[in-house]
Structure formats: C-alpha cells, structure tokens
Amino acid sequence: MQRYAIILAAGKGTRMKSKRYKVLHEVAGKPMIEHVLTNVKASGVDQVVTVVGHGADEVKETLGHQSLYSFQAEQLGTAHAVKTAQDHLSSKEGTTLVVCGDTPLITAETLQALIEHHERNKAHVTVLSATAINPFGYGRIIRNEQQQLERIVEEKDASAAEKTISEISSGIFAFDNQVLFETLNQVRNDNAQGEYYLPDAVALILHNHGIAEVYHTDDFDEIIGVNDRVMLSQAEKALQQRVNDYHMRNGVTLIDPTQTYIAPDVEIGMDTVIEPGVRITGRTTIGENVHVGQYSEIHNSKIAAHVEIKQSVINDSEVGAYTKVGPFAQLRPGSNLGKDVKVGNFVEVKKAELKDGAKVSHLSYIGDAEVGERTNIGCGSITVNYDGINKFRTVIGRDAFIGCNTNLIAPVTVGDGSLIAAGSTITDDIPNDSLALARARQITKEGYVKK
C-alpha cells in the first residue's frame, strides 16, 4: 500500500511576534519544519506534500526538493489546507498522514506506529491521541462504551463533564486517501470563524459509518504544537532532554544534562565525559573516552578517541587520537590535528595541519600552515600569513624547534630538524638541520643610567 503525507505549514504564527515564518523558527539548531519532514519521511511515506502560505518561498528554500508543495492563499482552516494538496494526491490510493508543521517533537516511530495501526484495522481515519495533564485548549477524545471513537469535541463546545477528559486529539491523523478527499468536499464552514476544520471531516466519516480508530502515544511532548516563544522554549527543552537521555543510555557521561547542549545529529562514543556548559552542534562526531571540559564549544567537527578538550572552541576541524586541546584554545575552520598533538592555552589554529606529535603549547597563532611530526613551537610564535591582500602558507618540517616569540613571515619553509632561536623574525627558507637566528643584536652600556 502506498503511503503519503501532508504537512500543514501555511499558518502565519502571529503569536510568535516575529517577522520570521513560524515553522522556520529553530529547535535544537534546525527549523521546526525540517524536524517534522525528517521524521515524516523516516516513517516510511512515499511522497510528501507541504502546504505553504505565508513565507512560502522561505519554506521551499529550506526544504528544497524533499517535498512537493501546495499553496493556501487564504487561511481558511485545516480542512481547506489539506484540500489544497488534491492536485497531487486526490487520485491516489493508500494511506495519507496529516501532520502539523509546528510539531517538531513528533517521532518517526510514533508516525509509523500510527500508520500501521490504521492499516491493520482497515480504518478510514485514525486519530493520534495523547493524555494531557492540562488538556485546556485541546479537542477531547470522546469514546463510546466499547472504547471506540465517538467524536472529537473542541474546547469551546465541550460540556463540563467532557472538559474533565484528559485524552486529547493531537491534530495528527492517518486517512484512507480516497475517503479523505471525498469527505473534504462535504466539510462546511458554518461556524463562527467561517473556516473549514479537519476534525469535521472525522465527524463526517463517523456519521457515514466509516471506521474510525484512535492510536494513543504515551509521550505527550511528541504532540506539542509551538505557537509562541514559551512553547518554543518548552519544545527546545524537551528535545534536548530526549537527545541527552539517548547519549547517556548509550554510555556517555553528562555531568549535568540540564547544562549540556547536544544537537540531534551529533554522534558520541561510549565512555566519553561531557562537563557542564558544553555546547556540541552540527554534524559533530566524537570518539570513545573523550573528555570535554566545561564551557567548550564544538561545531561540525570530528574528534577521535582519547582526546582531552579544556574550555576551548572547535569549528569545522578534525582532532586526532590522544590529542590535548586547551584550555582556552580555538580551532578555526580547516584545522587538522594529528595524533598526540598538543594545542595549549591561548593558541589559535586556522586552516592548518599539525601532524602527529606536534606541540604548540602557549600563546601562538598558526594559520595557513603545515607543521611536521614532533615539531615544537615555542610560546608567542606566529605564522604571519597575511599581507593585507593575500594569504600565504608556512611549511615547517618534522622534528623542528621554533623558539619563543618567533615570527614566520609567509611564504616560508622551515626544514626538518631545524632550530630557530627565540625572538627571530624569519623571512627566508631554512634548510634541513640548520640553526637560524634573525634578531637584533643586544647592546649593553654599563653605568649608562647613572651618567
């Protein structure tokens, strides 16, 4: 059986108080709509149609060719929004999911279970429900004596007894596709808002003696719809807890999960320890037995096993096994550290390769450079890579020793095994196994001050 999905993403989101289109607000570093689309596709659907309205171009730019699109010019209700997808889907047979684009916590597993429950029971419609501690504002699930769905009653229409019901409709449905579009033609807008509501389609299916089912999720957080900044923060917190719990259950120690931010796409090996205040984002991968010290930031980087990172910032870089970074070091994009490298306090590395065993321990800038195996760069040394117009490259061979406070004026090459005296400014290439001194001669005049 073919499976389809319609994502409702046409609402303006006025309660967000923002110029940004609602479903493009980010949760865990990604637009809400991207979370929804990722999980919808992972649930096994064959085709997705996203209903856009306000901010249509921005949504299309975000999702690209992952979805087809329909346009809702006027916001005339959820049933009207679904109906705009008819050119893509109305002639097809199968199961169609309807999912809200502002529910970033919905999981592929729940959507897949909803579809399977729907198809197993040969239902015409299946409602995803959840139990709310405070159900105010949600449509209530009303069941008959056989515990089958009798109707969905909205808050404003509910009796006092019905308002005590805690099982609520999530606004997420699975439909028989043909039944869906046939029923949408019967939905009326004779209500105070003059809009066409999707729950009315469910009521019509029940009225026509169709088969209506309910699938209940135990995780209320999954169906949270984000309508304002408060709910956005709640979704952020819930998703972060889900991500952190996943890593801890897979062998990662988070000293304080409430103060640790890990993006959903991050991969972390077992026996790694993450201290409080750490932020790990993008498609970062971290190996086993890594220690990430407090207040470190790692983005889109690859960290091998047994690395120690102390209070440092790492962006778009690679760090080899047994390497030590920090405290207070910065690896800018394009940095590549080999095995057993040391990048110490207040060292900045940019677009440079430090090969196995290289050490830059203090107060240095290494940019647009290659540093050979086991080379030691002394405190305060700098690769002078920029002349105001162009960037130039410095190449330092293996087993070299660069004395403190050395300026390497690129382009320049330092040979294997060479030694540069402290305080030198190097402008010429240095052959292998050479000593280079390039500093002003000291002049001492004894007794000069007393004259």
XYZ file of C-alpha atoms in Angstrom:
451
model
C 0.000 0.000 0.000
C 1.276 3.445 -0.918
C 1.741 5.997 1.836
C 1.617 9.780 1.598
C 1.879 12.726 3.950
C 0.557 16.267 4.034
C 2.436 18.707 6.276
C 0.434 21.780 7.262
C 2.785 24.758 7.227
C 0.744 27.698 5.968
C -0.075 29.423 9.261
C 1.353 32.883 9.844
C 2.132 32.340 13.521
C 1.165 35.792 14.800
C 1.653 34.731 18.427
C 5.362 34.227 17.770
C 5.648 38.036 17.433
C 8.239 37.596 14.712
C 8.966 38.551 11.122
C 10.225 35.002 10.630
C 7.767 32.439 9.310
C 6.599 30.275 12.240
C 7.733 26.836 11.093
C 11.207 28.229 10.335
C 11.893 29.022 13.982
C 14.590 26.661 15.181
C 14.508 23.904 17.756
C 17.867 22.267 18.517
C 19.507 24.176 15.700
C 17.051 23.201 12.946
C 13.827 24.771 11.668
C 10.753 23.071 13.131
C 9.517 22.115 9.671
C 12.789 20.313 8.974
C 12.380 18.161 12.090
C 8.843 17.297 11.006
C 9.792 16.468 7.416
C 12.747 14.322 8.508
C 10.564 12.205 10.784
C 7.679 12.012 8.324
C 9.994 10.672 5.623
C 11.628 8.269 8.092
C 8.193 6.833 8.941
C 8.061 5.248 5.500
C 5.899 7.545 3.379
C 6.431 7.549 -0.375
C 5.516 11.163 -1.114
C 5.205 14.349 0.942
C 3.206 17.470 0.125
C 3.867 20.556 2.248
C 1.089 23.140 2.369
C 2.627 26.612 2.350
C 1.181 30.094 2.583
C 2.895 32.917 4.416
C 6.629 32.729 3.768
C 6.197 30.088 1.067
C 9.477 30.907 -0.677
C 11.485 30.616 2.537
C 9.943 27.242 3.370
C 10.612 25.935 -0.135
C 14.197 27.148 0.102
C 14.618 25.334 3.427
C 13.105 22.011 2.336
C 14.129 22.077 -1.313
C 13.219 19.039 -3.388
C 12.463 16.840 -0.378
C 8.781 17.716 -0.724
C 6.108 18.703 -3.210
C 4.178 21.874 -2.390
C 0.640 23.211 -2.468
C -0.309 26.811 -1.776
C -3.010 28.029 0.596
C -3.608 31.637 -0.417
C -6.168 32.312 2.335
C -6.056 30.801 5.806
C -9.485 29.149 5.762
C -8.865 26.301 8.182
C -7.093 22.965 8.365
C -9.514 21.083 6.114
C -9.102 23.782 3.472
C -5.317 23.500 3.824
C -5.401 19.733 3.282
C -7.678 20.171 0.288
C -5.050 22.317 -1.469
C -2.982 19.128 -1.872
C -5.662 17.482 -4.018
C -3.869 18.131 -7.323
C -1.001 15.978 -6.061
C -2.887 13.279 -4.156
C -6.654 13.081 -4.776
C -6.378 10.428 -7.496
C -4.122 8.146 -5.465
C -4.981 5.173 -3.285
C -3.323 4.408 0.014
C -2.785 5.983 3.428
C -2.226 9.698 3.962
C -0.752 11.214 7.104
C -1.729 14.754 8.033
C 0.872 16.346 10.304
C 1.270 19.880 11.636
C 4.487 21.645 10.671
C 4.863 23.138 14.148
C 5.199 19.788 15.987
C 8.993 19.327 15.994
C 8.967 16.595 18.659
C 6.921 14.042 16.738
C 8.987 10.919 16.073
C 9.203 8.636 13.080
C 8.456 5.680 15.353
C 5.140 7.138 16.506
C 4.100 8.105 12.978
C 4.973 4.639 11.720
C 3.009 3.028 14.570
C 0.037 5.287 13.753
C 0.105 4.215 10.100
C 0.433 0.527 10.967
C -2.449 0.712 13.473
C -4.560 2.482 10.849
C -3.847 -0.061 8.113
C -4.097 -3.101 10.391
C -7.617 -2.058 11.406
C -8.585 -1.112 7.830
C -9.680 2.259 9.178
C -10.880 5.223 7.163
C -9.372 7.609 9.707
C -7.137 7.181 12.748
C -6.538 9.968 15.251
C -3.270 10.249 17.173
C -4.162 10.993 20.794
C -2.233 11.693 23.982
C -3.001 12.238 27.650
C -2.541 15.818 28.841
C -2.016 16.899 32.436
C -3.751 20.141 31.497
C -5.991 19.482 28.486
C -7.283 23.058 28.241
C -7.464 24.248 24.654
C -7.279 20.795 23.070
C -10.022 18.823 21.377
C -11.144 15.947 23.640
C -11.391 12.330 22.502
C -14.883 11.046 23.316
C -15.170 7.254 23.321
C -18.279 5.062 23.473
C -18.848 2.132 25.839
C -16.779 -0.106 23.572
C -13.907 2.422 23.866
C -14.229 3.275 20.193
C -14.019 6.838 18.918
C -17.406 8.509 19.111
C -16.365 12.060 18.315
C -13.800 14.793 18.873
C -15.199 17.754 20.776
C -13.413 21.095 20.773
C -12.792 23.019 23.998
C -15.386 25.683 23.229
C -18.062 23.064 22.529
C -17.276 20.697 25.404
C -19.613 20.195 28.344
C -18.337 20.479 31.892
C -18.018 16.682 32.068
C -16.237 16.485 28.722
C -13.745 19.128 29.801
C -12.533 16.767 32.541
C -11.401 14.244 29.908
C -7.616 14.222 29.654
C -7.259 12.277 26.385
C -6.820 14.873 23.647
C -6.510 14.960 19.876
C -3.023 15.784 18.633
C -4.212 17.199 15.325
C -2.253 14.424 13.585
C -4.267 11.907 11.551
C -3.963 8.947 9.213
C -6.628 8.776 6.494
C -7.635 6.466 3.723
C -6.622 8.801 0.916
C -9.736 8.374 -1.234
C -12.052 8.766 1.757
C -10.137 11.868 2.841
C -10.607 13.830 -0.362
C -14.194 12.656 -0.869
C -15.033 13.788 2.657
C -13.272 17.142 2.340
C -15.816 18.099 -0.322
C -18.548 17.711 2.306
C -16.925 19.794 5.051
C -18.843 23.032 5.694
C -17.720 26.310 7.207
C -20.863 27.138 9.168
C -19.014 28.160 12.316
C -18.118 31.441 13.996
C -14.784 31.701 12.170
C -16.152 30.721 8.778
C -13.356 28.151 8.389
C -13.146 24.522 7.269
C -11.861 22.272 10.062
C -10.267 18.860 9.643
C -11.940 17.373 12.755
C -15.231 17.981 10.925
C -14.015 15.517 8.292
C -13.554 12.967 11.076
C -17.109 13.672 12.254
C -18.436 13.153 8.726
C -16.629 9.825 8.406
C -18.203 8.707 11.689
C -21.603 9.976 10.553
C -21.271 7.957 7.344
C -20.485 4.830 9.424
C -16.847 4.808 8.440
C -14.227 3.043 10.521
C -12.547 5.495 12.906
C -9.688 4.483 15.190
C -7.553 6.120 17.867
C -3.853 5.460 18.354
C -2.545 6.718 21.707
C 1.026 7.865 22.330
C 2.312 7.785 25.900
C 4.643 10.741 25.278
C 2.644 13.962 25.392
C 5.722 16.001 24.447
C 5.624 14.494 20.966
C 2.450 16.306 20.029
C 3.357 19.742 21.409
C 2.443 22.392 18.855
C 4.593 25.509 19.004
C 2.517 28.686 18.842
C 4.614 31.186 20.803
C 8.090 31.672 22.257
C 7.146 29.998 25.540
C 6.122 26.819 23.728
C 9.233 27.104 21.557
C 11.391 27.005 24.684
C 9.391 24.042 26.005
C 9.969 22.159 22.760
C 13.666 23.022 22.885
C 13.946 21.725 26.446
C 12.032 18.531 25.679
C 14.069 17.731 22.577
C 17.333 18.454 24.375
C 16.343 16.111 27.194
C 15.490 13.427 24.633
C 18.886 13.829 22.926
C 20.815 13.846 26.207
C 18.951 10.805 27.528
C 19.803 8.942 24.327
C 23.525 9.586 24.743
C 23.551 8.701 28.436
C 21.768 5.418 27.720
C 24.450 4.679 25.149
C 27.386 5.057 27.502
C 28.128 8.793 27.552
C 28.502 10.578 30.893
C 26.903 14.019 31.131
C 27.896 15.527 34.467
C 24.886 17.862 34.381
C 22.473 17.174 31.493
C 20.482 20.335 32.234
C 23.545 22.423 31.348
C 24.682 20.433 28.313
C 23.547 21.222 24.774
C 23.939 18.494 22.150
C 22.391 18.830 18.691
C 20.350 15.885 17.333
C 22.852 14.927 14.609
C 25.845 14.648 16.964
C 27.433 11.213 17.465
C 29.360 10.429 20.669
C 31.287 7.279 21.596
C 30.940 5.399 24.858
C 32.861 6.356 27.997
C 33.137 9.953 26.855
C 32.603 12.521 29.617
C 30.922 15.868 28.961
C 31.195 18.544 31.648
C 28.561 21.259 32.305
C 28.236 24.221 29.973
C 29.356 22.323 26.866
C 27.701 23.020 23.503
C 28.107 20.469 20.677
C 26.368 21.255 17.398
C 26.184 20.438 13.698
C 27.284 17.045 12.430
C 29.978 16.563 15.035
C 31.331 13.091 15.780
C 33.202 12.342 18.996
C 35.031 9.085 19.642
C 35.285 6.959 22.762
C 36.945 8.004 26.025
C 36.990 11.702 25.170
C 36.845 14.300 27.938
C 35.197 17.600 27.010
C 35.777 20.241 29.664
C 33.228 22.776 30.796
C 32.190 25.651 28.538
C 33.760 24.121 25.436
C 32.038 24.580 22.064
C 32.384 22.061 19.229
C 30.702 22.530 15.849
C 30.783 20.332 12.727
C 33.989 18.651 13.826
C 35.461 15.172 14.094
C 37.066 14.294 17.419
C 38.908 10.967 17.650
C 39.173 8.728 20.727
C 41.015 9.629 23.936
C 41.092 13.369 23.222
C 41.082 15.908 26.054
C 39.457 19.290 25.425
C 39.521 22.027 28.060
C 37.437 25.210 27.754
C 38.039 25.551 24.017
C 36.205 26.368 20.783
C 36.445 23.984 17.815
C 34.777 24.682 14.459
C 34.846 22.581 11.266
C 38.041 20.827 12.313
C 39.490 17.375 12.949
C 41.320 16.271 16.088
C 43.321 13.036 16.197
C 43.506 10.463 18.974
C 45.226 11.242 22.287
C 45.465 14.940 21.412
C 45.089 17.672 24.030
C 43.341 20.954 23.239
C 43.218 23.930 25.602
C 42.493 25.440 27.948
C 41.232 28.458 26.017
C 42.350 27.314 22.577
C 40.498 27.962 19.327
C 40.492 25.687 16.300
C 39.013 27.622 13.407
C 37.675 26.024 10.210
C 40.088 23.821 8.328
C 42.259 22.852 11.301
C 43.509 19.266 11.262
C 45.364 17.926 14.291
C 47.042 14.527 14.107
C 47.598 12.018 16.909
C 49.149 13.024 20.228
C 49.213 16.713 19.316
C 49.123 19.458 21.919
C 47.433 22.802 21.306
C 47.671 24.630 24.607
C 46.319 27.717 26.294
C 45.505 30.746 24.162
C 46.589 29.097 20.921
C 44.636 29.807 17.735
C 44.839 27.451 14.761
C 43.240 28.222 11.400
C 43.335 26.223 8.172
C 46.440 24.415 9.350
C 47.631 20.832 9.716
C 49.581 19.790 12.792
C 50.942 16.309 12.251
C 51.403 13.560 14.838
C 53.220 14.648 17.976
C 53.436 18.355 17.119
C 53.148 20.759 20.045
C 52.069 24.399 20.274
C 51.727 24.938 23.991
C 51.118 28.649 24.600
C 50.015 31.962 23.142
C 50.560 31.279 19.442
C 48.802 31.738 16.105
C 49.189 29.017 13.484
C 47.318 29.916 10.311
C 47.575 28.612 6.730
C 50.351 26.289 7.799
C 51.683 22.753 7.886
C 53.592 21.615 10.966
C 55.532 18.358 10.768
C 55.685 15.418 13.152
C 57.084 16.063 16.635
C 57.864 19.719 15.923
C 57.712 22.038 18.934
C 56.570 25.640 18.556
C 57.507 27.923 21.442
C 55.409 30.455 23.295
C 54.330 33.547 21.384
C 55.267 32.250 17.926
C 53.236 33.393 14.947
C 52.839 32.430 11.317
C 52.494 35.795 9.588
C 50.186 34.700 6.789
C 48.501 37.890 5.559
C 49.967 40.926 3.791
C 46.715 42.853 3.704
C 45.702 41.431 0.326
C 46.677 37.760 0.074
C 47.130 34.810 2.436
C 50.407 32.859 2.270
C 51.419 29.451 3.558
C 54.052 28.395 6.099
C 55.535 24.889 5.980
C 57.502 23.573 8.958
C 59.148 20.168 8.679
C 59.327 17.372 11.220
C 61.391 17.421 14.422
C 61.936 21.187 14.192
C 62.195 23.503 17.188
C 60.766 27.005 16.927
C 61.953 29.244 19.759
C 59.686 31.565 21.685
C 58.433 34.787 20.120
C 59.323 33.775 16.560
C 57.649 35.437 13.568
C 57.493 33.274 10.447
C 56.827 35.631 7.516
C 54.979 33.572 4.916
C 55.528 32.213 2.393
C 58.368 30.423 4.112
C 59.599 26.851 4.632
C 61.453 25.541 7.681
C 63.313 22.295 7.025
C 63.267 19.052 9.007
C 65.234 19.094 12.237
C 65.924 22.828 12.099
C 66.166 25.128 15.098
C 65.113 28.772 15.212
C 66.448 30.920 18.030
C 63.958 32.727 20.231
C 62.918 36.191 19.142
C 63.726 35.635 15.461
C 61.805 37.049 12.512
C 62.220 34.557 9.675
C 61.786 35.757 6.101
C 63.850 33.179 4.175
C 63.576 29.404 3.822
C 65.659 27.358 6.259
C 67.316 24.115 5.043
C 67.109 20.849 6.956
C 69.089 20.535 10.199
C 70.002 24.235 10.293
C 70.176 26.873 13.018
C 68.571 30.214 12.185
C 68.968 33.452 14.152
C 67.266 36.606 12.950
C 67.058 39.132 15.744
C 68.598 42.484 16.638
C 71.943 42.371 18.426
C 71.828 43.286 22.118
C 73.803 46.378 23.104
C 74.585 46.867 26.816
C 76.125 50.132 28.078
C 77.226 49.641 31.657
C 76.604 52.532 34.046
C 74.728 54.497 31.406
C 71.741 55.231 33.654
C 73.876 56.892 36.361
C 75.540 59.356 33.998
